[in-house]
Coordinates of C-alpha atoms in Angstrom, one line a residue:
M1 CA 85.8 114.7 65.8
C2 CA 85.8 117.3 63.1
S3 CA 88.3 120.1 62.6
S4 CA 85.9 122.8 63.9
D5 CA 85.8 120.8 67.1
L6 CA 89.6 120.8 67.5
S7 CA 89.8 124.5 66.6
A8 CA 87.2 125.1 69.5
L9 CA 89.1 123.1 71.9
T10 CA 92.3 125.1 71.0
F11 CA 90.4 128.3 71.2
T12 CA 89.1 127.7 74.7
G13 CA 92.5 126.6 76.0
L14 CA 91.5 122.9 76.5
L15 CA 93.9 121.9 73.8
S16 CA 97.2 123.7 73.1
E17 CA 98.3 124.3 69.6
R18 CA 101.5 122.7 70.4
I19 CA 100.0 119.4 71.8
R20 CA 97.9 117.3 69.5
L21 CA 95.5 114.8 70.9
G22 CA 97.2 111.6 71.8
D23 CA 100.6 113.1 71.9
S24 CA 103.2 112.6 74.5
V25 CA 104.7 115.3 76.6
V26 CA 108.3 114.3 77.4
I27 CA 110.3 116.4 79.9
D28 CA 113.7 115.3 81.1
G29 CA 112.9 111.6 80.5
W30 CA 109.5 111.7 82.0
Y31 CA 106.5 110.8 79.7
S32 CA 102.8 111.8 79.9
N33 CA 99.9 111.1 77.5
W34 CA 98.5 114.7 77.3
S35 CA 95.1 113.4 76.2
I36 CA 94.6 111.4 79.5
G37 CA 92.2 113.4 81.7
T38 CA 90.3 115.1 78.8
P39 CA 87.0 114.1 77.2
V40 CA 88.5 113.2 73.9
L41 CA 90.5 110.3 75.1
D42 CA 90.8 107.4 72.5
P43 CA 89.0 103.9 73.5
Y44 CA 92.4 102.2 73.9
T45 CA 93.8 104.5 76.3
K46 CA 90.3 104.5 78.2
A47 CA 90.7 100.6 78.4
W48 CA 94.2 101.0 79.7
V49 CA 93.0 103.5 82.3
A50 CA 90.1 101.2 83.3
R51 CA 92.7 98.3 83.7
Y52 CA 95.3 100.1 85.8
G53 CA 93.2 102.9 87.2
L54 CA 96.2 105.2 87.7
F55 CA 95.1 108.0 85.5
A56 CA 91.5 108.6 86.7
L57 CA 91.4 112.2 87.3
R58 CA 90.7 115.1 84.8
R59 CA 93.7 116.9 83.6
D60 CA 92.8 120.0 85.4
E61 CA 92.8 117.9 88.6
A62 CA 96.1 116.1 88.1
V63 CA 98.6 115.3 85.5
Y64 CA 100.8 112.3 85.5
F65 CA 104.3 111.6 84.3
N66 CA 106.1 108.3 84.2
T67 CA 109.7 107.2 83.9
R68 CA 111.4 103.7 83.7
Q69 CA 114.9 104.9 83.5
D70 CA 117.5 107.1 85.4
V71 CA 119.0 110.1 84.0
D72 CA 121.7 107.9 82.2
G73 CA 119.0 105.9 80.5
R74 CA 119.3 102.8 82.6
S75 CA 116.3 100.8 83.7
F76 CA 115.3 101.0 87.5
K77 CA 116.3 98.0 89.4
E78 CA 115.3 97.0 93.0
D79 CA 118.9 96.3 93.9
C80 CA 120.1 99.8 93.1
T81 CA 119.9 103.0 95.1
Y82 CA 118.7 106.2 93.5
A83 CA 118.9 109.8 94.6
I84 CA 116.2 112.5 93.5
S85 CA 115.8 116.1 94.3
I86 CA 112.2 117.6 93.7
E87 CA 111.7 121.2 92.8
D88 CA 108.6 123.3 93.2
Q89 CA 105.8 122.4 90.9
P90 CA 103.0 124.4 89.2
G91 CA 100.2 123.0 91.3
E92 CA 98.9 122.6 94.6
W93 CA 100.3 119.1 95.7
W94 CA 102.6 116.6 94.2
S95 CA 103.6 112.8 94.8
L96 CA 106.1 110.4 93.6
T97 CA 105.2 106.7 93.6
V98 CA 107.1 103.3 92.8
Y99 CA 105.2 100.7 90.8
N100 CA 106.4 97.2 89.8
A101 CA 106.6 96.1 86.2
E102 CA 103.0 95.0 86.2
G103 CA 101.8 98.5 87.1
F104 CA 100.9 97.8 90.8
L105 CA 102.4 98.8 94.1
P106 CA 105.2 96.5 95.2
R107 CA 104.3 94.1 97.9
N108 CA 106.4 94.9 101.0
A109 CA 105.9 95.8 104.6
D110 CA 107.9 99.0 104.5
D111 CA 104.8 101.4 104.2
H112 CA 107.0 103.9 102.2
L113 CA 105.9 103.5 98.5
S114 CA 105.6 107.2 97.9
F115 CA 106.9 110.5 98.9
D116 CA 104.8 113.7 98.6
A117 CA 104.8 117.5 99.3
V118 CA 103.2 116.9 102.8
K119 CA 106.0 114.5 103.8
A120 CA 108.7 116.9 102.3
E121 CA 107.2 119.7 104.4
E122 CA 107.1 117.4 107.6
L123 CA 110.8 116.4 106.9
Q124 CA 111.9 119.7 105.7
T125 CA 113.6 118.0 102.7
R126 CA 112.9 117.5 99.0
E127 CA 115.8 114.9 98.7
V128 CA 114.5 111.5 98.2
V129 CA 116.3 108.1 98.2
L130 CA 114.8 105.1 96.4
S131 CA 116.2 101.8 97.8
A132 CA 115.2 98.4 99.0
S133 CA 116.4 99.2 102.5
K134 CA 115.8 102.3 104.6
P135 CA 118.7 104.7 104.7
T136 CA 120.2 106.0 107.9
G137 CA 119.3 109.5 109.0
E138 CA 116.3 111.0 110.6
K139 CA 115.2 113.5 108.0
I140 CA 115.6 111.5 104.9
G141 CA 112.9 111.1 102.3
W142 CA 112.7 107.5 101.4
I143 CA 110.7 105.4 98.9
S144 CA 111.0 101.7 99.4
T145 CA 111.7 99.6 96.1
S146 CA 111.7 96.3 98.1
G147 CA 109.8 93.8 96.1
A148 CA 109.6 96.1 93.1
G149 CA 112.0 94.2 90.9
A150 CA 112.3 96.3 87.5
F151 CA 110.1 99.3 88.4
D152 CA 108.9 102.5 87.2
L153 CA 108.0 105.9 88.9
T154 CA 104.9 108.0 88.6
F155 CA 105.0 111.7 89.4
R156 CA 101.8 113.3 89.8
V157 CA 101.0 117.1 90.2
Y158 CA 97.5 117.8 91.5
L159 CA 95.6 121.0 90.6
P160 CA 98.1 122.1 88.0
T161 CA 98.0 125.8 86.9
P162 CA 96.4 126.5 83.5
E163 CA 99.6 127.8 82.3
A164 CA 101.4 124.4 83.1
I165 CA 98.5 122.5 81.2
K166 CA 98.9 124.7 78.2
A167 CA 102.9 124.7 78.0
P168 CA 103.9 121.7 80.3
D169 CA 107.6 121.8 79.2
A170 CA 107.9 125.4 80.1
H171 CA 106.5 125.0 83.6
F172 CA 107.2 121.5 85.0
Q173 CA 110.5 120.9 86.6
L174 CA 110.6 117.2 86.8
P175 CA 113.2 115.6 88.9
E176 CA 116.2 113.8 87.6
V177 CA 116.7 110.3 88.9
A178 CA 120.5 109.5 89.6
R179 CA 121.6 106.0 90.1
V180 CA 123.9 106.1 93.3
S181 CA 124.9 102.4 93.7
C182 CA 123.9 98.8 93.2
V183 CA 124.4 95.7 95.3
G184 CA 125.1 92.2 94.3
G185 CA 126.0 91.4 90.7
S186 CA 124.4 94.7 89.3
R187 CA 126.7 97.4 88.0
P188 CA 126.0 100.9 88.7

């Protein structure tokens, strides 16, 4: 790709002057490869996408943020409980999903591996608990970490606004993940 192509991408708004191809966007400990979902994706990232299939949509359809650590920089662990509060996002819909260390959904029978805008509306809460067992209470958002081991989270925003794509750190309010407690030999 020549420099005139990059200028054209910047001029048309497909590429912000603040974000270069292949750069990561980092917001409150959440990471995103901002070239994912664009036609200029490098072959190595394309191979990664083909292998894991988690980032298959164009950036104007969905953006993806990942984190492996809580707000204090500690790795996520299945035997700990975490609390999250999700703010409004600059898009039509959002979801938060847990993945095991291999990048796949954990194997469990809980049927609660993600939490999204629809579920938040149904429960009338954006407060989410991540834990291996279901918390008590009727109107609690819950993502099961049972069987996840050391896990990571993916936060997706579907149909993000053009402004958010151009200046993600100014528009996305990604949730802080706070460790509440741990069981067994793990220290909080």
